[in-house]
Amino acid sequence: MGRYRIEFGKESGARFLSHLELMKAFERALRRAGLPMAFSEGFNPRPKMSFASAVAVGVTSAREYLDLELREELEADQVLEKLRNTLPPGLSVVSCRKIPPKVPALMAEIEAAEYEARLKLTDKLTKAEIDDAIAKLLERDSIVVVKEGKKGPENKELKEGIYELRCTAVEEGWAHLLMRVKSGSRGNIRPEEVLKALQELALLSFEPELAVIHRTGLFVNRKGQLVSPMQ
Amino acid sequence: MRQLIEQQILPRVTKPIRYQGNEFNSVHKDWGKAQVRMAFAFPDLYEVGMSHLGLQILYGLVNDREDLLLERVFAPWTDMEDLLRRHNLPLFSLESYRPLRDFDILGFTLQYEMSFTNILNMLDLAGIPLRAAERSDSFPLVVGGGPCAYNPEPLADFFDFFVIGDAEEVLLEIMDTAKAFKQGPSGRIAKGDFLAEISRVRGIYVPKFYEVSYNASGGIEKIEPVNPRVPAKVVKRVVKDLNTAYFPTKPIVPFADTVHDRVMLEVLRGCTRTCRFCQAGMIYRPVRERDQETLLKQAKELVRNTGHEEISLTSLSTADYSCVQPLITSLMEEFKNEMVGISLPSLRVDAFSVDLAKEIQKVRKTGLTFAPEAGTQRLRDVINKGVTEENLMEAVAGAFAAGWTTIKLYFMIGLPTETKEDVAGIAELAYKVLKKGKEILKEQKSKKSLKVTVSVSSFVPKSHTPFQWVAQDPVVMLQEKQQYLKSLLKDRHITYNYHDARLSFLEAVFAKGDRKLGQVLETAWAKGCKFDSWSEYFKYETWLEAFRECGIDPEFYAYRRPGFEETFPWEHLHTGVSKKYLFEEYQKALQAELTKDCRLDRCPGCGVCGDLNVKLLLQRRGKGGAL
Ligand code: SF4
């Protein structure tokens, strides 16, 4: 038995994969690689594989994580090498390390996520004007957006979950933003929700459908510090 | 173009993954190096088209050749279509995102009649004139193949040529001929010369070289070649031995959930059970089995190259494979560590099939489906289903005993000679199955709940079958039968569903249609008909309007009972099965007389083996299980 943590990227065309499709793509890549997957018991055996978090359809990501169990113990480098050759275009493994059996599930550990967003502005705005709009948004006591919940529309408070939000550049009508938000099973803020708040509450106008969102990192909390799950 | 579509269009459509084209094992060739470039078009959604084995076979076959290229295109869903039109973008191939216009050949697979409007829509979206006569050499050649190519007459105006029979036999010949006829600096194919040449190749039908004349009553007087150099009858192509035939072991692995998201291992082709309504059983003759070693080797390569978690043993009737038991045993042994499941897409109505299902579904237990097709023994004999109530009861008893609790039963209404008793028989059979299930569950002291699904389609007479002489039941009569059955099936454990009878009517019209229907298709499409088999887009009234405008009576095709002497619109396309044999089968049907399977009994003389110089290729004679 071996347990592994893998860091991977989801770019270009693969960004359109849903979470389920992503899981399936990995399972198939593992089988093509001839890696001895461990399976769950029961009527519908699944490979023992768990992902850190689901990234939305259309969003690219430089750093995603998954934990994997194998029936045999291989070197981490071997796992990495084999997977490199069998992943479909758009998915790429960055690194892999062995983890001890007692490390808690990835999903339970994730605390925050970082994103870059590019917005096609509908008005001619300068960086200063955007900085201003963001500052006004963050100064509010409450940042509430409406999201589609299971039982119809729900209000969602974002205020506590936005750790960082700033404009890094404005270029040819596109604004570049960086945001760090709460993520994981103890509360999750989606980048689209922050953008919605910018549009509705800060009155920043851009074409929401054309927003390009890229996840640059996922973090776990180690003694009060946000660090990569690979550490 | 790719950049524009990926950035501006795909983020706005549902399931953009359908248009992404970069799946594992997809082939991206150097456009400039390919000497003949073909696009394979499936006139339905990606999820449907990617489940089609023929596509994977031809994709591998052509792309294995260095000088050729084959890319894919599917019907875009309406949101995608709207955006393409709004941005003035032409329909493009998935691999290279090139406009379809840029290809030398555009090949449509014709799987079902109700996809015909999608073909016109795709041509239009590609900026290609619909009618072959209006396309100069600067447009691609448009070719069709697949089961509906056996009566392609309603499409004759829109296509340059058709392939009749197994395409892996002839596609490379077509592309090599195209290569020879590419000319000039533009490098386009000289269509006139190409068609003259290709029309002499066996299995190729060039509709413009055949003239159809009609008689006073609207039927066909004769169909004749316009010049002596093309054959009077186009004979289908047939792969004699599947063991040596091309088979792709690196199929594309879709990201998206497709209808059949698994490895397809084709164990045999053809079926000789002679169900008299079944077109596939006639056009795919004779039966050719692959040998076990070949299958095992292919299965291993397929799993290694795709990583799929399931292998589906495909054919018209896999339980008929003469070595099915040992094949399944060795596949299970081979893949037990990797948790690769095996599945049979179609089950025969007998205990033997249930045993097979039991064996392979140790891991995953899905529902079981049986197709008795008709409710009474008399009617099952009419259609030559060769299944008794006893067979069915034994099979379901086996299934319930083995722990299955959901069973699906397939039936047809509107079959020739059907009476009220036959329709009621469907309900009776469903109740018997339910009762059997209750008994067995009671014995086992099980508290599980039972579910019997009765799925009823309407009979559609098809070309090249014994029932091509049959008139379809009128829509209202089919609807009455559907409602009658509904009134009989009132039990919370029974789920009843049925197809739109109006769709079955149009299917019959086009299945038996002639060239006059081309204008109807074009009119209906122009009025907005597309995705007809998707109930949310089916516009029956619009179809009727189109028929009226063209002055064509659809009932003529579906409701008339043709005589033996009648010349059918597909008379010049030959499957190898003789018309005489089909008519004899029709007569036997009316007497409820059975015909046995030639695999296990004497040859009743359908004509294929002698006429096409082929033979049944079985791995083991006469041991295919009980008949
Ligand atoms: S010719 Fe005879 S043996 Fe051959 S498929 Fe027809 S019925 Fe069967």
GROMACS .gro file of N, CA and C in nm, chain B residues 387-485:
model
  297
  618VAL      N    1  -3.931  -1.663  -2.958
  618VAL     CA    2  -3.924  -1.659  -2.813
  618VAL      C    3  -4.059  -1.701  -2.759
  619THR      N    4  -4.061  -1.786  -2.657
  619THR     CA    5  -4.189  -1.825  -2.598
  619THR      C    6  -4.207  -1.759  -2.462
  620GLU      N    7  -4.330  -1.765  -2.414
  620GLU     CA    8  -4.358  -1.710  -2.282
  620GLU      C    9  -4.276  -1.783  -2.177
  621GLU      N   10  -4.261  -1.915  -2.202
  621GLU     CA   11  -4.183  -1.996  -2.110
  621GLU      C   12  -4.039  -1.944  -2.102
  622ASN      N   13  -3.980  -1.915  -2.220
  622ASN     CA   14  -3.844  -1.859  -2.223
  622ASN      C   15  -3.836  -1.734  -2.137
  623LEU      N   16  -3.935  -1.646  -2.156
  623LEU     CA   17  -3.932  -1.519  -2.085
  623LEU      C   18  -3.947  -1.541  -1.935
  624MET      N   19  -4.042  -1.629  -1.897
  624MET     CA   20  -4.065  -1.648  -1.755
  624MET      C   21  -3.944  -1.712  -1.688
  625GLU      N   22  -3.880  -1.803  -1.759
  625GLU     CA   23  -3.759  -1.865  -1.706
  625GLU      C   24  -3.650  -1.759  -1.686
  626ALA      N   25  -3.638  -1.673  -1.786
  626ALA     CA   26  -3.535  -1.570  -1.781
  626ALA      C   27  -3.560  -1.473  -1.665
  627VAL      N   28  -3.684  -1.426  -1.652
  627VAL     CA   29  -3.708  -1.329  -1.544
  627VAL      C   30  -3.699  -1.396  -1.407
  628ALA      N   31  -3.743  -1.522  -1.400
  628ALA     CA   32  -3.732  -1.593  -1.272
  628ALA      C   33  -3.586  -1.601  -1.232
  629GLY      N   34  -3.501  -1.635  -1.329
  629GLY     CA   35  -3.357  -1.641  -1.302
  629GLY      C   36  -3.305  -1.507  -1.255
  630ALA      N   37  -3.353  -1.402  -1.320
  630ALA     CA   38  -3.305  -1.268  -1.286
  630ALA      C   39  -3.348  -1.227  -1.145
  631PHE      N   40  -3.476  -1.250  -1.113
  631PHE     CA   41  -3.525  -1.215  -0.979
  631PHE      C   42  -3.451  -1.298  -0.874
  632ALA      N   43  -3.433  -1.428  -0.902
  632ALA     CA   44  -3.365  -1.515  -0.807
  632ALA      C   45  -3.222  -1.468  -0.783
  633ALA      N   46  -3.161  -1.412  -0.887
  633ALA     CA   47  -3.022  -1.366  -0.874
  633ALA      C   48  -3.014  -1.227  -0.811
  634GLY      N   49  -3.128  -1.169  -0.777
  634GLY     CA   50  -3.124  -1.044  -0.702
  634GLY      C   51  -3.161  -0.919  -0.782
  635TRP      N   52  -3.191  -0.936  -0.909
  635TRP     CA   53  -3.236  -0.818  -0.983
  635TRP      C   54  -3.379  -0.782  -0.942
  636THR      N   55  -3.406  -0.655  -0.932
  636THR     CA   56  -3.543  -0.616  -0.896
  636THR      C   57  -3.603  -0.518  -0.996
  637THR      N   58  -3.522  -0.470  -1.089
  637THR     CA   59  -3.579  -0.386  -1.194
  637THR      C   60  -3.560  -0.457  -1.327
  638ILE      N   61  -3.670  -0.472  -1.398
  638ILE     CA   62  -3.667  -0.541  -1.527
  638ILE      C   63  -3.739  -0.456  -1.629
  639LYS      N   64  -3.677  -0.445  -1.745
  639LYS     CA   65  -3.736  -0.365  -1.850
  639LYS      C   66  -3.778  -0.456  -1.965
  640LEU      N   67  -3.897  -0.436  -2.016
  640LEU     CA   68  -3.947  -0.518  -2.126
  640LEU      C   69  -3.975  -0.429  -2.247
  641TYR      N   70  -3.922  -0.467  -2.360
  641TYR     CA   71  -3.943  -0.391  -2.484
  641TYR      C   72  -4.050  -0.456  -2.569
  642PHE      N   73  -4.145  -0.376  -2.615
  642PHE     CA   74  -4.250  -0.427  -2.705
  642PHE      C   75  -4.268  -0.331  -2.820
  643MET      N   76  -4.340  -0.383  -2.921
  643MET     CA   77  -4.378  -0.298  -3.033
  643MET      C   78  -4.528  -0.308  -3.051
  644ILE      N   79  -4.591  -0.198  -3.085
  644ILE     CA   80  -4.731  -0.207  -3.126
  644ILE      C   81  -4.741  -0.169  -3.273
  645GLY      N   82  -4.851  -0.211  -3.334
  645GLY     CA   83  -4.871  -0.179  -3.475
  645GLY      C   84  -4.808  -0.282  -3.567
  646LEU      N   85  -4.767  -0.395  -3.514
  646LEU     CA   86  -4.709  -0.500  -3.598
  646LEU      C   87  -4.817  -0.557  -3.691
  647PRO      N   88  -4.778  -0.610  -3.806
  647PRO     CA   89  -4.876  -0.664  -3.899
  647PRO      C   90  -4.961  -0.773  -3.834
  648THR      N   91  -5.088  -0.775  -3.865
  648THR     CA   92  -5.190  -0.870  -3.816
  648THR      C   93  -5.227  -0.850  -3.669
  649GLU      N   94  -5.180  -0.743  -3.608
  649GLU     CA   95  -5.205  -0.723  -3.465
  649GLU      C   96  -5.354  -0.701  -3.435
  650THR      N   97  -5.403  -0.765  -3.328
  650THR     CA   98  -5.540  -0.747  -3.284
  650THR      C   99  -5.540  -0.687  -3.143
  651LYS      N  100  -5.660  -0.659  -3.095
  651LYS     CA  101  -5.673  -0.605  -2.960
  651LYS      C  102  -5.614  -0.701  -2.856
  652GLU      N  103  -5.634  -0.831  -2.879
  652GLU     CA  104  -5.580  -0.932  -2.786
  652GLU      C  105  -5.429  -0.924  -2.777
  653ASP      N  106  -5.365  -0.898  -2.893
  653ASP     CA  107  -5.220  -0.890  -2.892
  653ASP      C  108  -5.173  -0.773  -2.807
  654VAL      N  109  -5.244  -0.660  -2.817
  654VAL     CA  110  -5.207  -0.543  -2.737
  654VAL      C  111  -5.229  -0.574  -2.588
  655ALA      N  112  -5.345  -0.635  -2.559
  655ALA     CA  113  -5.373  -0.670  -2.420
  655ALA      C  114  -5.270  -0.770  -2.368
  656GLY      N  115  -5.221  -0.853  -2.459
  656GLY     CA  116  -5.120  -0.954  -2.422
  656GLY      C  117  -4.994  -0.891  -2.361
  657ILE      N  118  -4.962  -0.770  -2.407
  657ILE     CA  119  -4.844  -0.700  -2.353
  657ILE      C  120  -4.864  -0.677  -2.204
  658ALA      N  121  -4.986  -0.629  -2.169
  658ALA     CA  122  -5.016  -0.602  -2.028
  658ALA      C  123  -5.015  -0.731  -1.948
  659GLU      N  124  -5.076  -0.835  -2.006
  659GLU     CA  125  -5.081  -0.963  -1.934
  659GLU      C  126  -4.940  -1.014  -1.903
  660LEU      N  127  -4.854  -1.003  -2.004
  660LEU     CA  128  -4.718  -1.050  -1.985
  660LEU      C  129  -4.648  -0.970  -1.875
  661ALA      N  130  -4.670  -0.839  -1.877
  661ALA     CA  131  -4.607  -0.753  -1.776
  661ALA      C  132  -4.654  -0.793  -1.636
  662TYR      N  133  -4.784  -0.822  -1.623
  662TYR     CA  134  -4.836  -0.862  -1.491
  662TYR      C  135  -4.781  -0.997  -1.448
  663LYS      N  136  -4.765  -1.088  -1.546
  663LYS     CA  137  -4.708  -1.219  -1.512
  663LYS      C  138  -4.566  -1.205  -1.460
  664VAL      N  139  -4.491  -1.118  -1.525
  664VAL     CA  140  -4.353  -1.095  -1.483
  664VAL      C  141  -4.351  -1.038  -1.341
  665LEU      N  142  -4.440  -0.943  -1.317
  665LEU     CA  143  -4.448  -0.881  -1.185
  665LEU      C  144  -4.484  -0.984  -1.078
  666LYS      N  145  -4.581  -1.069  -1.113
  666LYS     CA  146  -4.628  -1.171  -1.019
  666LYS      C  147  -4.513  -1.267  -0.986
  667LYS      N  148  -4.442  -1.308  -1.089
  667LYS     CA  149  -4.327  -1.397  -1.070
  667LYS      C  150  -4.228  -1.333  -0.974
  668GLY      N  151  -4.202  -1.207  -0.995
  668GLY     CA  152  -4.108  -1.135  -0.911
  668GLY      C  153  -4.153  -1.132  -0.766
  669LYS      N  154  -4.282  -1.107  -0.746
  669LYS     CA  155  -4.336  -1.101  -0.609
  669LYS      C  156  -4.319  -1.235  -0.541
  670GLU      N  157  -4.352  -1.343  -0.613
  670GLU     CA  158  -4.339  -1.478  -0.556
  670GLU      C  159  -4.196  -1.503  -0.509
  671ILE      N  160  -4.102  -1.471  -0.600
  671ILE     CA  161  -3.963  -1.502  -0.568
  671ILE      C  162  -3.913  -1.418  -0.451
  672LEU      N  163  -3.951  -1.291  -0.449
  672LEU     CA  164  -3.910  -1.206  -0.339
  672LEU      C  165  -3.970  -1.253  -0.206
  673LYS      N  166  -4.092  -1.304  -0.215
  673LYS     CA  167  -4.158  -1.354  -0.095
  673LYS      C  168  -4.083  -1.477  -0.042
  674GLU      N  169  -4.050  -1.568  -0.135
  674GLU     CA  170  -3.972  -1.686  -0.096
  674GLU      C  171  -3.843  -1.646  -0.027
  675GLN      N  172  -3.781  -1.542  -0.083
  675GLN     CA  173  -3.651  -1.500  -0.026
  675GLN      C  174  -3.669  -1.412   0.096
  676LYS      N  175  -3.794  -1.388   0.133
  676LYS     CA  176  -3.827  -1.298   0.243
  676LYS      C  177  -3.761  -1.161   0.225
  677SER      N  178  -3.756  -1.120   0.101
  677SER     CA  179  -3.690  -0.992   0.072
  677SER      C  180  -3.793  -0.879   0.078
  678LYS      N  181  -3.748  -0.762   0.125
  678LYS     CA  182  -3.840  -0.648   0.135
  678LYS      C  183  -3.816  -0.549   0.023
  679LYS      N  184  -3.729  -0.586  -0.070
  679LYS     CA  185  -3.696  -0.493  -0.178
  679LYS      C  186  -3.820  -0.466  -0.263
  680SER      N  187  -3.821  -0.349  -0.327
  680SER     CA  188  -3.938  -0.320  -0.408
  680SER      C  189  -3.908  -0.351  -0.555
  681LEU      N  190  -4.012  -0.392  -0.624
  681LEU     CA  191  -3.998  -0.437  -0.762
  681LEU      C  192  -4.034  -0.327  -0.859
  682LYS      N  193  -3.971  -0.332  -0.977
  682LYS     CA  194  -4.009  -0.237  -1.079
  682LYS      C  195  -4.001  -0.303  -1.216
  683VAL      N  196  -4.113  -0.304  -1.284
  683VAL     CA  197  -4.116  -0.356  -1.421
  683VAL      C  198  -4.147  -0.239  -1.514
  684THR      N  199  -4.056  -0.216  -1.607
  684THR     CA  200  -4.080  -0.107  -1.703
  684THR      C  201  -4.123  -0.167  -1.836
  685VAL      N  202  -4.233  -0.117  -1.888
  685VAL     CA  203  -4.282  -0.163  -2.017
  685VAL      C  204  -4.260  -0.049  -2.116
  686SER      N  205  -4.171  -0.074  -2.209
  686SER     CA  206  -4.135   0.030  -2.304
  686SER      C  207  -4.188  -0.011  -2.441
  687VAL      N  208  -4.273   0.073  -2.498
  687VAL     CA  209  -4.342   0.033  -2.619
  687VAL      C  210  -4.312   0.129  -2.734
  688SER      N  211  -4.259   0.075  -2.842
  688SER     CA  212  -4.238   0.159  -2.960
  688SER      C  213  -4.338   0.120  -3.066
  689SER      N  214  -4.350   0.201  -3.169
  689SER     CA  215  -4.444   0.171  -3.276
  689SER      C  216  -4.369   0.112  -3.394
  690PHE      N  217  -4.427   0.011  -3.452
  690PHE     CA  218  -4.363  -0.056  -3.565
  690PHE      C  219  -4.347   0.041  -3.684
  691VAL      N  220  -4.226   0.040  -3.738
  691VAL     CA  221  -4.196   0.120  -3.857
  691VAL      C  222  -4.149   0.024  -3.966
  692PRO      N  223  -4.223   0.013  -4.076
  692PRO     CA  224  -4.176  -0.075  -4.185
  692PRO      C  225  -4.049  -0.018  -4.247
  693LYS      N  226  -3.951  -0.106  -4.268
  693LYS     CA  227  -3.822  -0.059  -4.320
  693LYS      C  228  -3.790  -0.126  -4.453
  694SER      N  229  -3.713  -0.058  -4.532
  694SER     CA  230  -3.670  -0.114  -4.661
  694SER      C  231  -3.585  -0.238  -4.638
  695HIS      N  232  -3.579  -0.324  -4.739
  695HIS     CA  233  -3.495  -0.444  -4.736
  695HIS      C  234  -3.535  -0.544  -4.628
  696THR      N  235  -3.659  -0.538  -4.579
  696THR     CA  236  -3.704  -0.637  -4.481
  696THR      C  237  -3.830  -0.705  -4.534
  697PRO      N  238  -3.867  -0.820  -4.477
  697PRO     CA  239  -3.991  -0.885  -4.517
  697PRO      C  240  -4.113  -0.794  -4.497
  698PHE      N  241  -4.104  -0.701  -4.406
  698PHE     CA  242  -4.218  -0.613  -4.379
  698PHE      C  243  -4.217  -0.486  -4.462
  699GLN      N  244  -4.133  -0.481  -4.565
  699GLN     CA  245  -4.137  -0.363  -4.653
  699GLN      C  246  -4.269  -0.357  -4.729
  700TRP      N  247  -4.340  -0.469  -4.731
  700TRP     CA  248  -4.470  -0.470  -4.801
  700TRP      C  249  -4.585  -0.432  -4.708
  701VAL      N  250  -4.553  -0.403  -4.582
  701VAL     CA  251  -4.658  -0.380  -4.483
  701VAL      C  252  -4.694  -0.232  -4.476
  702ALA      N  253  -4.822  -0.204  -4.454
  702ALA     CA  254  -4.866  -0.066  -4.432
  702ALA      C  255  -4.857  -0.037  -4.283
  703GLN      N  256  -4.808   0.079  -4.249
  703GLN     CA  257  -4.801   0.116  -4.108
  703GLN      C  258  -4.941   0.149  -4.056
  704ASP      N  259  -4.964   0.123  -3.928
  704ASP     CA  260  -5.089   0.166  -3.866
  704ASP      C  261  -5.099   0.319  -3.869
  705PRO      N  262  -5.218   0.371  -3.896
  705PRO     CA  263  -5.233   0.518  -3.890
  705PRO      C  264  -5.200   0.572  -3.750
  706VAL      N  265  -5.154   0.696  -3.746
  706VAL     CA  266  -5.114   0.757  -3.620
  706VAL      C  267  -5.223   0.746  -3.514
  707VAL      N  268  -5.347   0.776  -3.553
  707VAL     CA  269  -5.455   0.772  -3.452
  707VAL      C  270  -5.474   0.632  -3.396
  708MET      N  271  -5.458   0.533  -3.482
  708MET     CA  272  -5.475   0.396  -3.434
  708MET      C  273  -5.364   0.360  -3.336
  709LEU      N  274  -5.242   0.401  -3.368
  709LEU     CA  275  -5.130   0.375  -3.277
  709LEU      C  276  -5.155   0.445  -3.143
  710GLN      N  277  -5.207   0.567  -3.152
  710GLN     CA  278  -5.233   0.642  -3.028
  710GLN      C  279  -5.341   0.574  -2.945
  711GLU      N  280  -5.443   0.522  -3.014
  711GLU     CA  281  -5.548   0.449  -2.941
  711GLU      C  282  -5.491   0.327  -2.870
  712LYS      N  283  -5.406   0.254  -2.943
  712LYS     CA  284  -5.344   0.136  -2.883
  712LYS      C  285  -5.258   0.174  -2.763
  713GLN      N  286  -5.186   0.285  -2.777
  713GLN     CA  287  -5.104   0.332  -2.665
  713GLN      C  288  -5.190   0.361  -2.542
  714GLN      N  289  -5.305   0.427  -2.567
  714GLN     CA  290  -5.393   0.464  -2.455
  714GLN      C  291  -5.461   0.341  -2.395
  715TYR      N  292  -5.498   0.248  -2.484
  715TYR     CA  293  -5.560   0.124  -2.437
  715TYR      C  294  -5.465   0.052  -2.342
  716LEU      N  295  -5.340   0.043  -2.384
  716LEU     CA  296  -5.240  -0.023  -2.302
  716LEU      C  297  -5.221   0.052  -2.170
   0.00000   0.00000   0.00000
